[in-house]
Coordinates of C-alpha atoms in Angstrom, one line a residue:
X55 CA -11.6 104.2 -190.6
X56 CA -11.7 101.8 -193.9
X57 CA -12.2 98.1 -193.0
X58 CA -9.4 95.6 -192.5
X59 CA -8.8 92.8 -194.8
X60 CA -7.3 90.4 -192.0
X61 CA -5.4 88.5 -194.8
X62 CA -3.7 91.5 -196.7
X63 CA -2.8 92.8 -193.1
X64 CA -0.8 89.6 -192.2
X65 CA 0.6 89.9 -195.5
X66 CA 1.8 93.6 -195.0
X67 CA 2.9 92.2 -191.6
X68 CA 5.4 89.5 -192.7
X69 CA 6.5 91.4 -195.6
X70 CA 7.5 94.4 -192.9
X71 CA 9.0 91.9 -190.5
X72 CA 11.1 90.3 -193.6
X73 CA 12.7 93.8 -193.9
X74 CA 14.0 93.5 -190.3
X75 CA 14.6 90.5 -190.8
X76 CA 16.9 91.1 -193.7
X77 CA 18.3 94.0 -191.7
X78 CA 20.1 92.4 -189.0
X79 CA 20.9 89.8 -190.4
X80 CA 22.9 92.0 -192.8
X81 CA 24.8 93.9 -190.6
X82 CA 25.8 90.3 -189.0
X83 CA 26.7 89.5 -192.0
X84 CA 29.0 92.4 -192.5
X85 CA 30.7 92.1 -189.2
X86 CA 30.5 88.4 -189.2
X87 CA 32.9 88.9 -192.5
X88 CA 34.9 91.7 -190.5
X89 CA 35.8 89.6 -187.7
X90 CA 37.0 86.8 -190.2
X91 CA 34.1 84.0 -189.2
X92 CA 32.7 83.0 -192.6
X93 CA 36.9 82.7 -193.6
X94 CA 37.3 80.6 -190.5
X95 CA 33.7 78.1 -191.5
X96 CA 34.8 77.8 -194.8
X97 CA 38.6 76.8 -194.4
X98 CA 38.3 75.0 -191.8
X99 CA 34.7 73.0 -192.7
X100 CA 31.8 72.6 -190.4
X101 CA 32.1 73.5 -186.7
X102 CA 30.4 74.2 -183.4
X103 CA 30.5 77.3 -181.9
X104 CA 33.0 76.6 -179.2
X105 CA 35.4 75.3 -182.5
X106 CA 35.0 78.4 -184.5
X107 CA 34.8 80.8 -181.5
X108 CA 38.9 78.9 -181.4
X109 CA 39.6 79.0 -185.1
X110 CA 38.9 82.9 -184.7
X111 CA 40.1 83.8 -180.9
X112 CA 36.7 84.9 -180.3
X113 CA 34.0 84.3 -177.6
X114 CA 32.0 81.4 -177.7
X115 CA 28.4 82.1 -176.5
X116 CA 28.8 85.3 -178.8
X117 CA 29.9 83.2 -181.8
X118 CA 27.0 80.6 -180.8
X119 CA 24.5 83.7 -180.9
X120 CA 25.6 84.8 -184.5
X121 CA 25.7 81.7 -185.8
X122 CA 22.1 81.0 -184.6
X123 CA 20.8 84.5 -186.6
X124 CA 22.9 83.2 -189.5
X125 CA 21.3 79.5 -189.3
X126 CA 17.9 80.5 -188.6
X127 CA 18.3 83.5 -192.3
X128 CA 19.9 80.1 -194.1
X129 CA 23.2 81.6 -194.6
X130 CA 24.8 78.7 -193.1
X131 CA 23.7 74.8 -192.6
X132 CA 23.5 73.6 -189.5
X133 CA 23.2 69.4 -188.2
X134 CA 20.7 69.7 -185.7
X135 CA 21.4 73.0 -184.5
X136 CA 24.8 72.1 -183.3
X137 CA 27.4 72.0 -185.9
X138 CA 27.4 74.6 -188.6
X139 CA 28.5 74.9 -192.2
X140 CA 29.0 77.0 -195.4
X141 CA 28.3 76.0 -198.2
X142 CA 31.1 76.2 -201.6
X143 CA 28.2 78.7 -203.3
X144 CA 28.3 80.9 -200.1
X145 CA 31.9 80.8 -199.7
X146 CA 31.9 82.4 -203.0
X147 CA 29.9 85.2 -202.0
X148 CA 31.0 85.7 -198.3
X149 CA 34.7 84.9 -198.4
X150 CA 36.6 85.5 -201.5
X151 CA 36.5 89.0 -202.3
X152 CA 38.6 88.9 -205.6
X153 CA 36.1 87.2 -207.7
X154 CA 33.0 89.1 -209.9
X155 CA 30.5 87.4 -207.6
X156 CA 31.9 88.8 -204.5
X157 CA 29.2 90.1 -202.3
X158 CA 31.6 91.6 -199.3
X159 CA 32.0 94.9 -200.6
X160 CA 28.1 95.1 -200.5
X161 CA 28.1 94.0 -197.3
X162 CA 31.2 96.6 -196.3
X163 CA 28.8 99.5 -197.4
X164 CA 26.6 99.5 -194.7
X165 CA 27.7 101.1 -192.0
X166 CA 28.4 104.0 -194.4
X167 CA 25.0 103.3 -195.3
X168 CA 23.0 103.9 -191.7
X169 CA 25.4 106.5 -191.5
X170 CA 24.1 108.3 -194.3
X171 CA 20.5 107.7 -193.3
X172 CA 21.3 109.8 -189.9
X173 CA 21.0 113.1 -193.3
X174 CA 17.7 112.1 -194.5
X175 CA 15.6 114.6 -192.3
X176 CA 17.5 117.6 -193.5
X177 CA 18.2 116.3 -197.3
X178 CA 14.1 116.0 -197.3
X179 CA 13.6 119.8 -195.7
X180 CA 15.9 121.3 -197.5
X181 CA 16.6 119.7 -201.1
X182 CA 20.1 119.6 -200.5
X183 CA 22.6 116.3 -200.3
X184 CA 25.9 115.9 -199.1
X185 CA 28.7 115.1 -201.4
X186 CA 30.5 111.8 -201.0
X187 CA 32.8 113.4 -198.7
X188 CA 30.3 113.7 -196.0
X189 CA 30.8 110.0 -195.5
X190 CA 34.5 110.5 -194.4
X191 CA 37.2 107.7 -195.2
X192 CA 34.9 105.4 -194.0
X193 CA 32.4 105.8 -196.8
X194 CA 35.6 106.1 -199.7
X195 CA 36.6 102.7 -198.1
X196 CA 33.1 101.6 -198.4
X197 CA 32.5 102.9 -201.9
X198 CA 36.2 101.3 -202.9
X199 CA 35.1 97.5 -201.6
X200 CA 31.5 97.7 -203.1
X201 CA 32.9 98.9 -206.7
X202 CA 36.0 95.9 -206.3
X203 CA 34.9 93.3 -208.2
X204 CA 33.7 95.1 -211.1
X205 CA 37.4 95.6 -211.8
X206 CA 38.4 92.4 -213.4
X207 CA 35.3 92.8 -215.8
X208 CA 36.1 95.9 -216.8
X209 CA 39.9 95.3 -217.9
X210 CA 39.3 91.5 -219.4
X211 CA 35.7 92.4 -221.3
X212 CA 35.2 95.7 -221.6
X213 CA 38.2 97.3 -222.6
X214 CA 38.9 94.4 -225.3
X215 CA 35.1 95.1 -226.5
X216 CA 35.7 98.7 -227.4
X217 CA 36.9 99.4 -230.9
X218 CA 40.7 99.8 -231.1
X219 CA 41.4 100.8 -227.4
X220 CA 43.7 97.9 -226.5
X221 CA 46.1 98.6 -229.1
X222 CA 46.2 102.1 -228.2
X223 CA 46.5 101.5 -224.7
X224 CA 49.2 98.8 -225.6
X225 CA 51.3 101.5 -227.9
X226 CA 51.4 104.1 -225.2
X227 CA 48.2 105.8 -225.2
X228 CA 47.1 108.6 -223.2
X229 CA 44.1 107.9 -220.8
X230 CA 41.9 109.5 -217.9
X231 CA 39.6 107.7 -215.6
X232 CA 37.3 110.5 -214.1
X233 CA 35.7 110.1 -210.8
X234 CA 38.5 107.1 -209.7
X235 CA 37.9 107.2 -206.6
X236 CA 39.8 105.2 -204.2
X237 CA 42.0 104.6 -207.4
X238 CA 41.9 100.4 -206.9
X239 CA 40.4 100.5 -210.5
X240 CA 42.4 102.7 -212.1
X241 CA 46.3 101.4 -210.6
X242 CA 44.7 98.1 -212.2
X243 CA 44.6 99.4 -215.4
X244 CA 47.7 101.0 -215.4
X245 CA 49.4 98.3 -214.2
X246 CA 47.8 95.9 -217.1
X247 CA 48.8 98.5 -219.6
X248 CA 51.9 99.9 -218.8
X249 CA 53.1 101.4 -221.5
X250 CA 50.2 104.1 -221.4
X251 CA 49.7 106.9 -219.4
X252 CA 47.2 107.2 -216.8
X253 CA 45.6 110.1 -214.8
X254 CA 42.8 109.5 -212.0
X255 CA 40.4 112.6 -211.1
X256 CA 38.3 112.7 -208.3
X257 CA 37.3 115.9 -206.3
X258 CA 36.9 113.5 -203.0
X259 CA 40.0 114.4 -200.7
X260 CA 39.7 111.0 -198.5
X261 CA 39.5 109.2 -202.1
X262 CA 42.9 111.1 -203.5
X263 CA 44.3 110.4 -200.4
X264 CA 43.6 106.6 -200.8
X265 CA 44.9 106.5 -204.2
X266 CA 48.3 108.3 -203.8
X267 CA 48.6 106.0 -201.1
X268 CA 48.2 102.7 -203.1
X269 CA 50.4 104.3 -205.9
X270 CA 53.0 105.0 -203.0
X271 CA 52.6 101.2 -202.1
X272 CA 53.3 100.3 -206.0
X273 CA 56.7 102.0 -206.6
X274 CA 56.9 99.8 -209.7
X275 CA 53.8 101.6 -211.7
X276 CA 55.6 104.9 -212.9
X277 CA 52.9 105.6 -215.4
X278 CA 49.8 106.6 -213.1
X279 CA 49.0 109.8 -211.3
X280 CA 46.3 111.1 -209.4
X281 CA 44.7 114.5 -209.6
X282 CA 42.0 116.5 -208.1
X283 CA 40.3 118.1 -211.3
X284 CA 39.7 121.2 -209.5
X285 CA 43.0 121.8 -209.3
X286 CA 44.6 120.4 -212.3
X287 CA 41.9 120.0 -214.3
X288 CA 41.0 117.6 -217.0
X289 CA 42.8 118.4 -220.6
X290 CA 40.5 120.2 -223.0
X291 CA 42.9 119.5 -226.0
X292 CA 42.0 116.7 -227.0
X293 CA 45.1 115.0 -225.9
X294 CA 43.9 111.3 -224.7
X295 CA 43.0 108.4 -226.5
X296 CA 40.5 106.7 -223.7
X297 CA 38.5 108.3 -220.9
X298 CA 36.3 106.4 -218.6
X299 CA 33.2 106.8 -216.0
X300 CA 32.7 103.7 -213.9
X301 CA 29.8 104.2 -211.4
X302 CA 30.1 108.0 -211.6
X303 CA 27.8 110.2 -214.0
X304 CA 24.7 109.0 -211.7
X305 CA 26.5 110.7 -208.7
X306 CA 27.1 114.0 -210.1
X307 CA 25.5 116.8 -209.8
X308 CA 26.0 117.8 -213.5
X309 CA 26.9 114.7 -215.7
X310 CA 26.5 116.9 -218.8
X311 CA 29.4 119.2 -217.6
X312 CA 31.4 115.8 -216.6
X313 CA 30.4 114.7 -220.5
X314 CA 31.5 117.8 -221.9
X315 CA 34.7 117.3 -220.2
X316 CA 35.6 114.1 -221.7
X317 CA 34.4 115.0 -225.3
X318 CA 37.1 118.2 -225.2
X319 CA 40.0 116.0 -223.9
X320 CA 39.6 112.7 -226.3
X321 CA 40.9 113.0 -229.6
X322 CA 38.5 112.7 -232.7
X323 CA 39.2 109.3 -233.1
X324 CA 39.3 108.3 -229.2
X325 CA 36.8 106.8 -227.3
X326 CA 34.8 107.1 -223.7
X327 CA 33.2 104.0 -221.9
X328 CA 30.9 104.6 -219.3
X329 CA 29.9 102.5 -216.7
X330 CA 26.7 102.5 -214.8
X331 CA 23.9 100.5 -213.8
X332 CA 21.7 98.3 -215.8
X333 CA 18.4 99.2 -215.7
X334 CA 15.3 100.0 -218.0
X335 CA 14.0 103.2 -218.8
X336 CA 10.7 102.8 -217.5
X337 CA 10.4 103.4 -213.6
X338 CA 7.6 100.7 -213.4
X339 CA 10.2 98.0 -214.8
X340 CA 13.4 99.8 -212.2
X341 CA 10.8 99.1 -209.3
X342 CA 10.3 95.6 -210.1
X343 CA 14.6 94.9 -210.4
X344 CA 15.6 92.3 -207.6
X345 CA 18.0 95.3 -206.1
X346 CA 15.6 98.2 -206.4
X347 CA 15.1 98.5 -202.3
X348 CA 18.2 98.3 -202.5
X349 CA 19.6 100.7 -204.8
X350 CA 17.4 103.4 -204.2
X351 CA 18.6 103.1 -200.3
X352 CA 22.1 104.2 -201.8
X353 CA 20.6 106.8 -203.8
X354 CA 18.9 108.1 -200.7
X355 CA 22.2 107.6 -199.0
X356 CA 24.7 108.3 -201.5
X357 CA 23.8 108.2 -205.2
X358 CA 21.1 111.0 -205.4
X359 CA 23.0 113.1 -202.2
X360 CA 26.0 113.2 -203.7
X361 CA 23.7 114.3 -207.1
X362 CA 21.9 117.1 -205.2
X363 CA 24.6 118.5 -203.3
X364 CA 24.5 121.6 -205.0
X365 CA 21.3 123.9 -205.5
X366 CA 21.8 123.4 -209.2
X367 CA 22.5 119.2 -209.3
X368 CA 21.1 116.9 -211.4
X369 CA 20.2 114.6 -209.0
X370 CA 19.7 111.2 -210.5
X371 CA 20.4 109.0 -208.4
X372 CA 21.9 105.5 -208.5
X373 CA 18.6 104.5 -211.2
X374 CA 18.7 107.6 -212.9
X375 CA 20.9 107.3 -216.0
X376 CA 19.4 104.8 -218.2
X377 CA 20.5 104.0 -221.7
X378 CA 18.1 106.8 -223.5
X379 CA 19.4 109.5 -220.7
X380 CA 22.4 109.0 -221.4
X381 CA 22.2 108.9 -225.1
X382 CA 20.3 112.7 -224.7
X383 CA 23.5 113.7 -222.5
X384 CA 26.1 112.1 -224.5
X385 CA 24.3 113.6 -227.9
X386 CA 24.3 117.2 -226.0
X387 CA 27.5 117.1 -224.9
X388 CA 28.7 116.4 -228.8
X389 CA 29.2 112.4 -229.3
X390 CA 27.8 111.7 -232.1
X391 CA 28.0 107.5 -231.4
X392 CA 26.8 105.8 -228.0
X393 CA 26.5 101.9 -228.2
X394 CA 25.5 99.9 -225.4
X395 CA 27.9 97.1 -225.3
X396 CA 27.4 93.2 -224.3
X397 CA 29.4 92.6 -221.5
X398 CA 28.1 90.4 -218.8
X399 CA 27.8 92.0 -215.5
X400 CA 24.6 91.6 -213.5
X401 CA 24.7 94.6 -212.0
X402 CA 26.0 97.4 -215.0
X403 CA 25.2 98.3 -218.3
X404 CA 28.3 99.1 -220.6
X405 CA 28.6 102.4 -223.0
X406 CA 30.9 103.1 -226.0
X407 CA 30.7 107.3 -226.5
X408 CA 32.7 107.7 -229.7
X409 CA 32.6 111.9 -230.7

């Protein structure tokens, strides 16, 4: 047996006990944001336990408990152990979930995420993932609160950054948003550009589902529909004026057919943005990004499953499209212009496909 350096093994040892650590204090987190506690601290200002566990209708000595595991992770401030705060910044990141800084869809994401942990064994036997249906309504809803507050980004910077797309949208263009989803982002768009016409695709039944439901709950928005492609596929006239990927050519198992779909439907002068996440190209610089545990748990879980779910899938994975991948797809699939875009988002990287 090699010899023990005592000093790197307590290192090893408090890095593995941070990961626990960070573990359940997460899932607190997520249900502590569930059950409306972080709402109730923040609105109401600092409390004991026994006067949150009243603002919320919940029990004290198990509100005392949580907010212990939340005081001793600094997520909230405490006096002395007995009356607990949180702070504006956290508020920011805990309670409002409208704003880009929002972290509660992140949070919302885990229980789909242990969930899709429980497929590892047989995803590593046999090569094969599970496509994002696997994961149920539950993992749609997940995927749909993780994904929320890239929304306002998208529609105020990046659609006003891409060359002549406003105006067209604004004149009664024709557009697509492939892979949609839950359809949050796509009603958004619609609804900020309603003189267009919008489609969503997505081959996930719980996500159509989701979406004709919102559009059912937004009688007003006459120019949206939602479609599964497999049915009713995507146009290959080249009918539409915008098409866009947000957080979807890293999930599929062939991104070049998904590319090759949108060059045949825009027209020559029309234009595709992509959205995915910002990264570099090489692996030794995605290991070292802040969220790389992180992001390669959802590839494991969801990214690179939903990739491999088929014999033939790409498999990326949620680090696996980087700017000169997808400049070698785009090129294939017959764009002859990809520009990476500035738009400030810390977790994406923006991409203007003209063909």
């Amino acid at each position: 047996m090699a010899s023990i350096n005592k000093e790197k093994l307590h290192e090893s040892t408090m890095a593995l006990l941070g990961h626990l650590n960070g573990l359940s204090t997460a899932i607190a987190i997520q249900h502590g944001v569930e059950l409306g506690l972080f709402d109730a601290l923040s609105q109401g200002g600092p409390a004991s336990s026994g006067e949150l566990a009243d603002r919320t209708g919940l029990s004290e000595r198990w509100v005392r408990e949580w907010l212990h595991l939340q005081a001793a992770a600094g997520v909230v401030e405490h006096e002395n152990a007995h009356r607990f705060s949180l702070a504006p910044e956290s508020a920011l990141l805990l309670v409002d979930e409208s704003t880009p800084a929002s972290m509660v869809g992140m949070f919302a994401t885990l229980s789909a995420l242990i969930d899709g942990f429980e497929h590892l064994p047989e995803a590593m036997r046999t090569g094969l993932g599970q496509p994002y249906d696997g994961h149920g309504d539950a993992g749609a809803n997940a995927i749909e609160r993780g994904t929320a507050p890239w929304i306002p980004v998208m529609i105020d910077e990046a659609l006003p950054a891409l060359e002549g797309v406003v105006g067209k949208l604004e004149a009664g263009g024709h557009a697509a948003d492939i892979g949609c989803g839950s359809g949050a982002r796509t009603l958004a768009m619609a609804q900020a550009f309603p003189n267009s016409t919008w489609t969503g695709y997505d081959t996930s039944q719980h996500a159509i589902a989701r979406s004709q439901a919102k559009l059912a709950d937004a009688p007003s928005t006459t120019n949206l529909s939602f479609k599964n492609p497999l049915q009713e596929p995507v146009p290959s006239d080249g009918s539409l004026d915008f098409v866009s990927f947000c957080d979807v050519l890293h999930d599929a198992t062939r991104p070049d057919q998904l590319l090759e779909i949108a060059r045949k439907a825009v027209k020559p002068d029309g234009t595709v943005l992509v959205i995915d996440i910002a990264q570099a190209p090489a692996l030794v610089d995605k290991l070292t990004h802040p969220a790389a545990p992180l992001f390669y748990g959802f590839s494991l879980t969801f990214c690179m499953s939903s990739s491999a779910a088929t014999k033939d899938g790409a498999a990326l994975g949620t680090l696996g499209l980087d700017a000169p991948k997808l400049q070698e797809l785009a090129g294939a699939a017959g764009f002859t212009r990809v520009r990476q875009m500035e738009v400030e988002d810390p977790f994406n990287a923006y991409y203007e496909l003209r063909p």
